[in-house]
């Protein structure tokens, strides 16, 4: 039953944030962690929600021809290349430090 609640929260927050054009993991990870979901699972849910909304928005923008693909490709390649490095680094660090880094990131981004 609680998974349905988590699913509903994720659906609502992801929908609202995707309408605003922002990744929902900024809110999902802290909320799910606060509700008792493990930090690793909360990170995975946030990453999946961001990937799904980014993929959908990217497809729509390419079909509308509203982005210059040549300018975006370096960012795409670096994101794909560095994602495994970031994921591996997070597994090697203590969860406390990962949470501190995430909090610092949120503080700097949301200022």
mmCIF file of N, CA, C and O in Angstrom:
data_model
loop_
_atom_site.group_PDB
_atom_site.id
_atom_site.type_symbol
_atom_site.label_atom_id
_atom_site.label_comp_id
_atom_site.label_asym_id
_atom_site.label_seq_id
_atom_site.Cartn_x
_atom_site.Cartn_y
_atom_site.Cartn_z
ATOM 1 N N UNK A 1 0.820 -1.199 0.000
ATOM 2 C CA UNK A 1 0.000 0.000 0.000
ATOM 3 C C UNK A 1 0.859 1.257 0.000
ATOM 4 O O UNK A 1 0.543 2.223 -0.676
ATOM 5 N N UNK A 2 1.954 1.208 0.781
ATOM 6 C CA UNK A 2 2.770 2.420 0.834
ATOM 7 C C UNK A 2 3.471 2.675 -0.497
ATOM 8 O O UNK A 2 3.773 3.818 -0.817
ATOM 9 N N UNK A 3 3.701 1.611 -1.304
ATOM 10 C CA UNK A 3 4.295 1.826 -2.619
ATOM 11 C C UNK A 3 3.350 2.617 -3.526
ATOM 12 O O UNK A 3 3.802 3.392 -4.365
ATOM 13 N N UNK A 4 2.056 2.416 -3.360
ATOM 14 C CA UNK A 4 1.084 3.211 -4.128
ATOM 15 C C UNK A 4 1.144 4.681 -3.724
ATOM 16 O O UNK A 4 1.017 5.564 -4.576
ATOM 17 N N UNK A 5 1.345 4.936 -2.455
ATOM 18 C CA UNK A 5 1.482 6.318 -1.984
ATOM 19 C C UNK A 5 2.745 6.941 -2.569
ATOM 20 O O UNK A 5 2.726 8.069 -3.069
ATOM 21 N N UNK A 6 3.851 6.188 -2.537
ATOM 22 C CA UNK A 6 5.105 6.692 -3.106
ATOM 23 C C UNK A 6 4.963 6.938 -4.606
ATOM 24 O O UNK A 6 5.465 7.926 -5.140
ATOM 25 N N UNK A 7 4.256 6.013 -5.291
ATOM 26 C CA UNK A 7 4.025 6.182 -6.713
ATOM 27 C C UNK A 7 3.205 7.441 -6.987
ATOM 28 O O UNK A 7 3.505 8.211 -7.900
ATOM 29 N N UNK A 8 2.154 7.653 -6.200
ATOM 30 C CA UNK A 8 1.318 8.844 -6.373
ATOM 31 C C UNK A 8 2.095 10.129 -6.142
ATOM 32 O O UNK A 8 1.974 11.090 -6.913
ATOM 33 N N UNK A 9 2.908 10.156 -5.104
ATOM 34 C CA UNK A 9 3.733 11.337 -4.823
ATOM 35 C C UNK A 9 4.698 11.589 -5.975
ATOM 36 O O UNK A 9 4.850 12.719 -6.450
ATOM 37 N N UNK A 10 5.325 10.509 -6.452
ATOM 38 C CA UNK A 10 6.277 10.638 -7.558
ATOM 39 C C UNK A 10 5.580 11.123 -8.817
ATOM 40 O O UNK A 10 6.098 12.003 -9.522
ATOM 41 N N UNK A 11 4.405 10.602 -9.103
ATOM 42 C CA UNK A 11 3.667 11.010 -10.293
ATOM 43 C C UNK A 11 3.282 12.480 -10.236
ATOM 44 O O UNK A 11 3.484 13.233 -11.201
ATOM 45 N N UNK A 12 2.757 12.913 -9.114
ATOM 46 C CA UNK A 12 2.320 14.312 -8.981
ATOM 47 C C UNK A 12 3.512 15.271 -9.059
ATOM 48 O O UNK A 12 3.495 16.252 -9.816
ATOM 49 N N UNK A 13 4.556 14.983 -8.306
ATOM 50 C CA UNK A 13 5.713 15.884 -8.291
ATOM 51 C C UNK A 13 6.398 15.902 -9.653
ATOM 52 O O UNK A 13 6.762 16.969 -10.159
ATOM 53 N N UNK A 14 6.554 14.746 -10.272
ATOM 54 C CA UNK A 14 7.196 14.685 -11.585
ATOM 55 C C UNK A 14 6.387 15.440 -12.627
ATOM 56 O O UNK A 14 6.954 16.136 -13.472
ATOM 57 N N UNK A 15 5.072 15.318 -12.570
ATOM 58 C CA UNK A 15 4.222 16.038 -13.518
ATOM 59 C C UNK A 15 4.353 17.542 -13.330
ATOM 60 O O UNK A 15 4.540 18.286 -14.308
ATOM 61 N N UNK A 16 4.282 17.995 -12.088
ATOM 62 C CA UNK A 16 4.390 19.438 -11.828
ATOM 63 C C UNK A 16 5.750 20.000 -12.249
ATOM 64 O O UNK A 16 5.830 21.059 -12.877
ATOM 65 N N UNK A 17 6.800 19.288 -11.913
ATOM 66 C CA UNK A 17 8.129 19.778 -12.254
ATOM 67 C C UNK A 17 8.393 19.718 -13.758
ATOM 68 O O UNK A 17 9.076 20.582 -14.299
ATOM 69 N N UNK A 18 7.862 18.700 -14.450
ATOM 70 C CA UNK A 18 8.078 18.633 -15.893
ATOM 71 C C UNK A 18 7.307 19.729 -16.618
ATOM 72 O O UNK A 18 7.764 20.238 -17.636
ATOM 73 N N UNK A 19 6.151 20.113 -16.097
ATOM 74 C CA UNK A 19 5.428 21.243 -16.671
ATOM 75 C C UNK A 19 6.252 22.510 -16.531
ATOM 76 O O UNK A 19 6.295 23.355 -17.428
ATOM 77 N N UNK A 20 6.944 22.633 -15.396
ATOM 78 C CA UNK A 20 7.799 23.800 -15.169
ATOM 79 C C UNK A 20 9.150 23.714 -15.847
ATOM 80 O O UNK A 20 9.921 24.666 -15.830
ATOM 81 N N UNK A 21 9.481 22.562 -16.443
ATOM 82 C CA UNK A 21 10.738 22.416 -17.152
ATOM 83 C C UNK A 21 11.935 22.170 -16.249
ATOM 84 O O UNK A 21 13.057 22.488 -16.613
ATOM 85 N N UNK A 22 11.698 21.613 -15.076
ATOM 86 C CA UNK A 22 12.768 21.357 -14.114
ATOM 87 C C UNK A 22 12.739 19.892 -13.708
ATOM 88 O O UNK A 22 11.683 19.272 -13.677
ATOM 89 N N UNK A 23 13.901 19.378 -13.355
ATOM 90 C CA UNK A 23 13.975 17.992 -12.888
ATOM 91 C C UNK A 23 13.319 17.833 -11.532
ATOM 92 O O UNK A 23 13.512 18.649 -10.626
ATOM 93 N N UNK A 24 12.563 16.769 -11.368
ATOM 94 C CA UNK A 24 11.810 16.579 -10.131
ATOM 95 C C UNK A 24 12.629 15.947 -9.016
ATOM 96 O O UNK A 24 12.175 15.896 -7.879
ATOM 97 N N UNK A 25 13.822 15.478 -9.324
ATOM 98 C CA UNK A 25 14.612 14.832 -8.270
ATOM 99 C C UNK A 25 15.015 15.816 -7.183
ATOM 100 O O UNK A 25 15.305 15.413 -6.062
ATOM 101 N N UNK A 26 14.997 17.087 -7.502
ATOM 102 C CA UNK A 26 15.290 18.120 -6.503
ATOM 103 C C UNK A 26 14.320 18.021 -5.333
ATOM 104 O O UNK A 26 14.695 18.232 -4.181
ATOM 105 N N UNK A 27 13.090 17.666 -5.615
ATOM 106 C CA UNK A 27 12.083 17.520 -4.557
ATOM 107 C C UNK A 27 11.846 16.066 -4.179
ATOM 108 O O UNK A 27 11.582 15.762 -3.011
ATOM 109 N N UNK A 28 11.947 15.160 -5.156
ATOM 110 C CA UNK A 28 11.630 13.755 -4.891
ATOM 111 C C UNK A 28 12.581 13.110 -3.891
ATOM 112 O O UNK A 28 12.132 12.397 -2.993
ATOM 113 N N UNK A 29 13.860 13.337 -4.049
ATOM 114 C CA UNK A 29 14.825 12.670 -3.176
ATOM 115 C C UNK A 29 14.620 13.059 -1.717
ATOM 116 O O UNK A 29 14.510 12.189 -0.855
ATOM 117 N N UNK A 30 14.527 14.357 -1.393
ATOM 118 C CA UNK A 30 14.293 14.692 0.021
ATOM 119 C C UNK A 30 12.944 14.197 0.550
ATOM 120 O O UNK A 30 12.863 13.717 1.683
ATOM 121 N N UNK A 31 11.897 14.296 -0.258
ATOM 122 C CA UNK A 31 10.575 13.879 0.208
ATOM 123 C C UNK A 31 10.535 12.374 0.455
ATOM 124 O O UNK A 31 10.062 11.922 1.502
ATOM 125 N N UNK A 32 11.032 11.594 -0.507
ATOM 126 C CA UNK A 32 11.016 10.140 -0.328
ATOM 127 C C UNK A 32 11.920 9.713 0.827
ATOM 128 O O UNK A 32 11.573 8.801 1.579
ATOM 129 N N UNK A 33 13.053 10.363 0.981
ATOM 130 C CA UNK A 33 13.932 10.048 2.118
ATOM 131 C C UNK A 33 13.248 10.359 3.440
ATOM 132 O O UNK A 33 13.343 9.599 4.398
ATOM 133 N N UNK A 34 12.549 11.485 3.484
ATOM 134 C CA UNK A 34 11.824 11.878 4.686
ATOM 135 C C UNK A 34 10.719 10.877 5.033
ATOM 136 O O UNK A 34 10.449 10.625 6.202
ATOM 137 N N UNK A 35 10.112 10.286 4.003
ATOM 138 C CA UNK A 35 9.032 9.321 4.221
ATOM 139 C C UNK A 35 9.545 7.929 4.567
ATOM 140 O O UNK A 35 8.747 7.012 4.788
ATOM 141 N N UNK A 36 10.864 7.748 4.592
ATOM 142 C CA UNK A 36 11.417 6.479 5.014
ATOM 143 C C UNK A 36 11.937 5.592 3.908
ATOM 144 O O UNK A 36 12.382 4.475 4.166
ATOM 145 N N UNK A 37 11.881 6.054 2.675
ATOM 146 C CA UNK A 37 12.445 5.286 1.576
ATOM 147 C C UNK A 37 13.963 5.381 1.682
ATOM 148 O O UNK A 37 14.505 6.440 1.999
ATOM 149 N N UNK A 38 14.664 4.313 1.401
ATOM 150 C CA UNK A 38 16.125 4.325 1.448
ATOM 151 C C UNK A 38 16.693 5.362 0.498
ATOM 152 O O UNK A 38 16.127 5.629 -0.585
ATOM 153 N N UNK A 39 17.814 5.949 0.884
ATOM 154 C CA UNK A 39 18.406 7.020 0.087
ATOM 155 C C UNK A 39 18.787 6.531 -1.308
ATOM 156 O O UNK A 39 18.586 7.247 -2.294
ATOM 157 N N UNK A 40 19.312 5.315 -1.419
ATOM 158 C CA UNK A 40 19.685 4.789 -2.738
ATOM 159 C C UNK A 40 18.466 4.620 -3.642
ATOM 160 O O UNK A 40 18.516 4.944 -4.827
ATOM 161 N N UNK A 41 17.372 4.123 -3.085
ATOM 162 C CA UNK A 41 16.149 3.974 -3.870
ATOM 163 C C UNK A 41 15.574 5.331 -4.255
ATOM 164 O O UNK A 41 15.112 5.521 -5.384
ATOM 165 N N UNK A 42 15.624 6.295 -3.335
ATOM 166 C CA UNK A 42 15.130 7.646 -3.643
ATOM 167 C C UNK A 42 15.951 8.268 -4.769
ATOM 168 O O UNK A 42 15.393 8.918 -5.659
ATOM 169 N N UNK A 43 17.260 8.062 -4.756
ATOM 170 C CA UNK A 43 18.106 8.576 -5.842
ATOM 171 C C UNK A 43 17.740 7.915 -7.167
ATOM 172 O O UNK A 43 17.676 8.586 -8.196
ATOM 173 N N UNK A 44 17.501 6.606 -7.136
ATOM 174 C CA UNK A 44 17.156 5.889 -8.363
ATOM 175 C C UNK A 44 15.812 6.366 -8.928
ATOM 176 O O UNK A 44 15.673 6.554 -10.142
ATOM 177 N N UNK A 45 14.850 6.582 -8.051
ATOM 178 C CA UNK A 45 13.536 7.080 -8.496
ATOM 179 C C UNK A 45 13.676 8.477 -9.093
ATOM 180 O O UNK A 45 13.108 8.785 -10.151
ATOM 181 N N UNK A 46 14.449 9.328 -8.427
ATOM 182 C CA UNK A 46 14.668 10.681 -8.948
ATOM 183 C C UNK A 46 15.363 10.668 -10.295
ATOM 184 O O UNK A 46 14.991 11.405 -11.211
ATOM 185 N N UNK A 47 16.360 9.817 -10.444
ATOM 186 C CA UNK A 47 17.079 9.709 -11.711
ATOM 187 C C UNK A 47 16.161 9.196 -12.815
ATOM 188 O O UNK A 47 16.170 9.719 -13.939
ATOM 189 N N UNK A 48 15.345 8.183 -12.496
ATOM 190 C CA UNK A 48 14.416 7.653 -13.501
ATOM 191 C C UNK A 48 13.393 8.708 -13.917
ATOM 192 O O UNK A 48 13.113 8.871 -15.110
ATOM 193 N N UNK A 49 12.843 9.427 -12.950
ATOM 194 C CA UNK A 49 11.836 10.454 -13.272
ATOM 195 C C UNK A 49 12.451 11.555 -14.129
ATOM 196 O O UNK A 49 11.835 12.016 -15.105
ATOM 197 N N UNK A 50 13.665 11.979 -13.791
ATOM 198 C CA UNK A 50 14.322 13.015 -14.593
ATOM 199 C C UNK A 50 14.644 12.508 -15.998
ATOM 200 O O UNK A 50 14.488 13.245 -16.973
ATOM 201 N N UNK A 51 15.086 11.267 -16.095
ATOM 202 C CA UNK A 51 15.412 10.709 -17.407
ATOM 203 C C UNK A 51 14.168 10.627 -18.280
ATOM 204 O O UNK A 51 14.209 10.989 -19.458
ATOM 205 N N UNK A 52 13.072 10.170 -17.714
ATOM 206 C CA UNK A 52 11.833 10.045 -18.484
ATOM 207 C C UNK A 52 11.327 11.405 -18.957
ATOM 208 O O UNK A 52 10.966 11.564 -20.129
ATOM 209 N N UNK A 53 11.332 12.397 -18.074
ATOM 210 C CA UNK A 53 10.815 13.709 -18.485
ATOM 211 C C UNK A 53 11.766 14.404 -19.452
ATOM 212 O O UNK A 53 11.332 15.070 -20.400
ATOM 213 N N UNK A 54 13.075 14.228 -19.269
ATOM 214 C CA UNK A 54 14.038 14.826 -20.187
ATOM 215 C C UNK A 54 13.956 14.181 -21.565
ATOM 216 O O UNK A 54 14.025 14.877 -22.587
ATOM 217 N N UNK A 55 13.799 12.869 -21.596
ATOM 218 C CA UNK A 55 13.678 12.173 -22.868
ATOM 219 C C UNK A 55 12.425 12.625 -23.615
ATOM 220 O O UNK A 55 12.477 12.917 -24.818
ATOM 221 N N UNK A 56 11.312 12.710 -22.912
ATOM 222 C CA UNK A 56 10.072 13.173 -23.546
ATOM 223 C C UNK A 56 10.182 14.600 -24.058
ATOM 224 O O UNK A 56 9.777 14.903 -25.190
ATOM 225 N N UNK A 57 10.756 15.485 -23.254
ATOM 226 C CA UNK A 57 10.910 16.882 -23.674
ATOM 227 C C UNK A 57 11.881 16.994 -24.842
ATOM 228 O O UNK A 57 11.657 17.779 -25.778
ATOM 229 N N UNK A 58 12.940 16.201 -24.821
ATOM 230 C CA UNK A 58 13.929 16.246 -25.904
ATOM 231 C C UNK A 58 13.322 15.788 -27.224
ATOM 232 O O UNK A 58 13.552 16.408 -28.270
ATOM 233 N N UNK A 59 12.561 14.715 -27.175
ATOM 234 C CA UNK A 59 11.915 14.224 -28.397
ATOM 235 C C UNK A 59 10.968 15.274 -28.959
ATOM 236 O O UNK A 59 10.966 15.555 -30.167
ATOM 237 N N UNK A 60 10.173 15.862 -28.099
ATOM 238 C CA UNK A 60 9.227 16.884 -28.566
ATOM 239 C C UNK A 60 9.960 18.106 -29.149
ATOM 240 O O UNK A 60 9.550 18.651 -30.173
ATOM 241 N N UNK A 61 11.044 18.528 -28.512
ATOM 242 C CA UNK A 61 11.789 19.683 -29.006
ATOM 243 C C UNK A 61 12.502 19.384 -30.320
ATOM 244 O O UNK A 61 12.590 20.264 -31.190
ATOM 245 N N UNK A 62 12.994 18.167 -30.501
ATOM 246 C CA UNK A 62 13.610 17.803 -31.772
ATOM 247 C C UNK A 62 12.555 17.767 -32.871
ATOM 248 O O UNK A 62 12.783 18.251 -33.986
ATOM 249 N N UNK A 63 11.384 17.208 -32.580
ATOM 250 C CA UNK A 63 10.313 17.155 -33.581
ATOM 251 C C UNK A 63 9.831 18.552 -33.956
ATOM 252 O O UNK A 63 9.480 18.801 -35.114
ATOM 253 N N UNK A 64 9.823 19.459 -33.006
ATOM 254 C CA UNK A 64 9.413 20.846 -33.281
ATOM 255 C C UNK A 64 10.530 21.674 -33.896
ATOM 256 O O UNK A 64 10.311 22.826 -34.263
ATOM 257 N N UNK A 65 11.730 21.099 -33.953
ATOM 258 C CA UNK A 65 12.921 21.773 -34.469
ATOM 259 C C UNK A 65 13.209 23.060 -33.716
ATOM 260 O O UNK A 65 13.585 24.076 -34.282
ATOM 261 N N UNK A 66 13.027 22.996 -32.390
ATOM 262 C CA UNK A 66 13.261 24.182 -31.566
ATOM 263 C C UNK A 66 14.617 24.169 -30.872
ATOM 264 O O UNK A 66 14.899 25.048 -30.073
ATOM 265 N N UNK A 67 15.455 23.163 -31.166
ATOM 266 C CA UNK A 67 16.802 23.138 -30.607
ATOM 267 C C UNK A 67 17.813 22.906 -31.721
ATOM 268 O O UNK A 67 17.503 22.308 -32.756
ATOM 269 N N UNK A 68 19.008 23.407 -31.516
ATOM 270 C CA UNK A 68 20.099 23.188 -32.446
ATOM 271 C C UNK A 68 20.853 21.943 -31.981
ATOM 272 O O UNK A 68 21.590 21.987 -30.995
ATOM 273 N N UNK A 69 20.677 20.862 -32.674
ATOM 274 C CA UNK A 69 21.222 19.578 -32.268
ATOM 275 C C UNK A 69 22.748 19.628 -32.196
ATOM 276 O O UNK A 69 23.357 19.048 -31.300
ATOM 277 N N UNK A 70 23.392 20.335 -33.105
ATOM 278 C CA UNK A 70 24.857 20.408 -33.119
ATOM 279 C C UNK A 70 25.405 21.048 -31.842
ATOM 280 O O UNK A 70 26.479 20.686 -31.387
ATOM 281 N N UNK A 71 24.691 22.001 -31.274
ATOM 282 C CA UNK A 71 25.156 22.632 -30.045
ATOM 283 C C UNK A 71 24.889 21.763 -28.814
ATOM 284 O O UNK A 71 25.587 21.864 -27.820
ATOM 285 N N UNK A 72 23.893 20.933 -28.883
ATOM 286 C CA UNK A 72 23.498 20.122 -27.735
ATOM 287 C C UNK A 72 24.305 18.831 -27.633
ATOM 288 O O UNK A 72 24.527 18.318 -26.526
ATOM 289 N N UNK A 73 24.768 18.306 -28.750
ATOM 290 C CA UNK A 73 25.449 17.007 -28.750
ATOM 291 C C UNK A 73 26.642 16.914 -27.794
ATOM 292 O O UNK A 73 26.785 15.888 -27.126
ATOM 293 N N UNK A 74 27.510 17.921 -27.674
ATOM 294 C CA UNK A 74 28.605 17.793 -26.700
ATOM 295 C C UNK A 74 28.106 17.588 -25.265
ATOM 296 O O UNK A 74 28.693 16.817 -24.501
ATOM 297 N N UNK A 75 27.028 18.255 -24.889
ATOM 298 C CA UNK A 75 26.457 18.082 -23.548
ATOM 299 C C UNK A 75 25.891 16.676 -23.372
ATOM 300 O O UNK A 75 26.034 16.060 -22.314
ATOM 301 N N UNK A 76 25.247 16.164 -24.406
ATOM 302 C CA UNK A 76 24.683 14.819 -24.348
ATOM 303 C C UNK A 76 25.799 13.789 -24.190
ATOM 304 O O UNK A 76 25.722 12.903 -23.328
ATOM 305 N N UNK A 77 26.835 13.924 -25.000
ATOM 306 C CA UNK A 77 27.937 12.958 -24.931
ATOM 307 C C UNK A 77 28.638 13.003 -23.579
ATOM 308 O O UNK A 77 28.968 11.965 -23.007
ATOM 309 N N UNK A 78 28.874 14.184 -23.044
ATOM 310 C CA UNK A 78 29.537 14.289 -21.743
ATOM 311 C C UNK A 78 28.646 13.758 -20.624
ATOM 312 O O UNK A 78 29.138 13.139 -19.675
ATOM 313 N N UNK A 79 27.360 13.990 -20.710
ATOM 314 C CA UNK A 79 26.437 13.453 -19.705
ATOM 315 C C UNK A 79 26.440 11.938 -19.716
ATOM 316 O O UNK A 79 26.501 11.295 -18.665
ATOM 317 N N UNK A 80 26.382 11.362 -20.896
ATOM 318 C CA UNK A 80 26.372 9.908 -21.014
ATOM 319 C C UNK A 80 27.714 9.330 -20.559
ATOM 320 O O UNK A 80 27.763 8.312 -19.869
ATOM 321 N N UNK A 81 28.811 10.001 -20.910
ATOM 322 C CA UNK A 81 30.138 9.493 -20.561
ATOM 323 C C UNK A 81 30.411 9.609 -19.056
ATOM 324 O O UNK A 81 31.050 8.732 -18.469
ATOM 325 N N UNK A 82 29.932 10.675 -18.427
ATOM 326 C CA UNK A 82 30.257 10.915 -17.017
ATOM 327 C C UNK A 82 29.257 10.313 -16.041
ATOM 328 O O UNK A 82 29.553 10.229 -14.849
ATOM 329 N N UNK A 83 28.103 9.900 -16.506
ATOM 330 C CA UNK A 83 27.104 9.321 -15.607
ATOM 331 C C UNK A 83 27.615 8.071 -14.893
ATOM 332 O O UNK A 83 27.442 7.956 -13.677
ATOM 333 N N UNK A 84 28.258 7.135 -15.578
ATOM 334 C CA UNK A 84 28.779 5.974 -14.842
ATOM 335 C C UNK A 84 29.849 6.354 -13.822
ATOM 336 O O UNK A 84 29.916 5.759 -12.743
ATOM 337 N N UNK A 85 30.651 7.349 -14.145
ATOM 338 C CA UNK A 85 31.673 7.805 -13.202
ATOM 339 C C UNK A 85 31.036 8.368 -11.942
ATOM 340 O O UNK A 85 31.464 8.070 -10.827
ATOM 341 N N UNK A 86 29.994 9.166 -12.107
ATOM 342 C CA UNK A 86 29.286 9.714 -10.952
ATOM 343 C C UNK A 86 28.590 8.640 -10.143
ATOM 344 O O UNK A 86 28.609 8.666 -8.906
ATOM 345 N N UNK A 87 27.980 7.678 -10.825
ATOM 346 C CA UNK A 87 27.304 6.588 -10.115
ATOM 347 C C UNK A 87 28.307 5.743 -9.335
ATOM 348 O O UNK A 87 28.054 5.378 -8.182
ATOM 349 N N UNK A 88 29.438 5.455 -9.950
ATOM 350 C CA UNK A 88 30.465 4.674 -9.253
ATOM 351 C C UNK A 88 31.026 5.446 -8.063
ATOM 352 O O UNK A 88 31.233 4.883 -6.988
ATOM 353 N N UNK A 89 31.255 6.744 -8.250
ATOM 354 C CA UNK A 89 31.781 7.569 -7.158
ATOM 355 C C UNK A 89 30.823 7.580 -5.973
ATOM 356 O O UNK A 89 31.256 7.539 -4.819
ATOM 357 N N UNK A 90 29.538 7.637 -6.239
ATOM 358 C CA UNK A 90 28.547 7.669 -5.162
ATOM 359 C C UNK A 90 28.530 6.357 -4.382
ATOM 360 O O UNK A 90 28.254 6.362 -3.180
ATOM 361 N N UNK A 91 28.860 5.252 -5.039
ATOM 362 C CA UNK A 91 28.879 3.975 -4.322
ATOM 363 C C UNK A 91 30.116 3.847 -3.439
ATOM 364 O O UNK A 91 30.105 3.080 -2.482
ATOM 365 N N UNK A 92 31.153 4.585 -3.754
ATOM 366 C CA UNK A 92 32.386 4.507 -2.988
ATOM 367 C C UNK A 92 32.411 5.477 -1.812
ATOM 368 O O UNK A 92 33.287 5.387 -0.956
ATOM 369 N N UNK A 93 31.483 6.417 -1.778
ATOM 370 C CA UNK A 93 31.435 7.417 -0.714
ATOM 371 C C UNK A 93 30.430 6.998 0.351
ATOM 372 O O UNK A 93 29.461 6.292 0.064
ATOM 373 N N UNK A 94 30.647 7.477 1.558
ATOM 374 C CA UNK A 94 29.693 7.258 2.636
ATOM 375 C C UNK A 94 28.410 8.025 2.305
ATOM 376 O O UNK A 94 28.457 9.135 1.759
ATOM 377 N N UNK A 95 27.266 7.442 2.637
ATOM 378 C CA UNK A 95 25.974 8.068 2.332
ATOM 379 C C UNK A 95 25.864 9.455 2.953
ATOM 380 O O UNK A 95 25.268 10.351 2.353
ATOM 381 N N UNK A 96 26.440 9.658 4.108
ATOM 382 C CA UNK A 96 26.390 10.963 4.763
ATOM 383 C C UNK A 96 26.996 12.042 3.867
ATOM 384 O O UNK A 96 26.434 13.119 3.712
ATOM 385 N N UNK A 97 28.133 11.746 3.250
ATOM 386 C CA UNK A 97 28.801 12.735 2.401
ATOM 387 C C UNK A 97 28.054 12.953 1.084
ATOM 388 O O UNK A 97 28.032 14.057 0.554
ATOM 389 N N UNK A 98 27.426 11.904 0.579
ATOM 390 C CA UNK A 98 26.612 12.059 -0.622
ATOM 391 C C UNK A 98 25.419 12.973 -0.323
ATOM 392 O O UNK A 98 25.087 13.866 -1.112
ATOM 393 N N UNK A 99 24.796 12.777 0.844
ATOM 394 C CA UNK A 99 23.677 13.639 1.234
ATOM 395 C C UNK A 99 24.137 15.079 1.433
ATOM 396 O O UNK A 99 23.436 16.018 1.043
ATOM 397 N N UNK A 100 25.311 15.263 2.031
ATOM 398 C CA UNK A 100 25.844 16.624 2.220
ATOM 399 C C UNK A 100 26.121 17.295 0.874
ATOM 400 O O UNK A 100 25.800 18.475 0.677
ATOM 401 N N UNK A 101 26.700 16.550 -0.058
ATOM 402 C CA UNK A 101 26.964 17.097 -1.391
ATOM 403 C C UNK A 101 25.657 17.447 -2.097
ATOM 404 O O UNK A 101 25.553 18.493 -2.756
ATOM 405 N N UNK A 102 24.650 16.585 -1.947
ATOM 406 C CA UNK A 102 23.345 16.860 -2.560
ATOM 407 C C UNK A 102 22.712 18.105 -1.941
ATOM 408 O O UNK A 102 22.169 18.951 -2.651
ATOM 409 N N UNK A 103 22.798 18.245 -0.627
ATOM 410 C CA UNK A 103 22.239 19.423 0.051
ATOM 411 C C UNK A 103 22.962 20.691 -0.398
ATOM 412 O O UNK A 103 22.322 21.722 -0.636
ATOM 413 N N UNK A 104 24.278 20.627 -0.526
ATOM 414 C CA UNK A 104 25.041 21.783 -0.993
ATOM 415 C C UNK A 104 24.650 22.141 -2.418
ATOM 416 O O UNK A 104 24.463 23.319 -2.743
ATOM 417 N N UNK A 105 24.491 21.126 -3.253
ATOM 418 C CA UNK A 105 24.062 21.356 -4.633
ATOM 419 C C UNK A 105 22.692 22.036 -4.665
ATOM 420 O O UNK A 105 22.485 23.007 -5.390
ATOM 421 N N UNK A 106 21.743 21.541 -3.860
ATOM 422 C CA UNK A 106 20.412 22.143 -3.822
ATOM 423 C C UNK A 106 20.482 23.576 -3.321
ATOM 424 O O UNK A 106 19.793 24.469 -3.849
ATOM 425 N N UNK A 107 21.297 23.823 -2.323
ATOM 426 C CA UNK A 107 21.426 25.180 -1.794
ATOM 427 C C UNK A 107 21.954 26.132 -2.862
ATOM 428 O O UNK A 107 21.442 27.246 -3.026
ATOM 429 N N UNK A 108 22.954 25.707 -3.604
ATOM 430 C CA UNK A 108 23.544 26.580 -4.623
ATOM 431 C C UNK A 108 22.620 26.768 -5.828
ATOM 432 O O UNK A 108 22.545 27.861 -6.390
ATOM 433 N N UNK A 109 21.918 25.716 -6.213
ATOM 434 C CA UNK A 109 21.049 25.798 -7.390
ATOM 435 C C UNK A 109 19.766 26.561 -7.101
ATOM 436 O O UNK A 109 19.288 27.334 -7.935
ATOM 437 N N UNK A 110 19.211 26.368 -5.938
ATOM 438 C CA UNK A 110 17.895 26.955 -5.628
ATOM 439 C C UNK A 110 17.992 28.338 -4.979
ATOM 440 O O UNK A 110 16.988 28.860 -4.519
ATOM 441 N N UNK A 111 19.169 28.896 -4.930
ATOM 442 C CA UNK A 111 19.318 30.218 -4.330
ATOM 443 C C UNK A 111 18.686 31.284 -5.145
ATOM 444 O O UNK A 111 18.571 31.447 -6.224
#
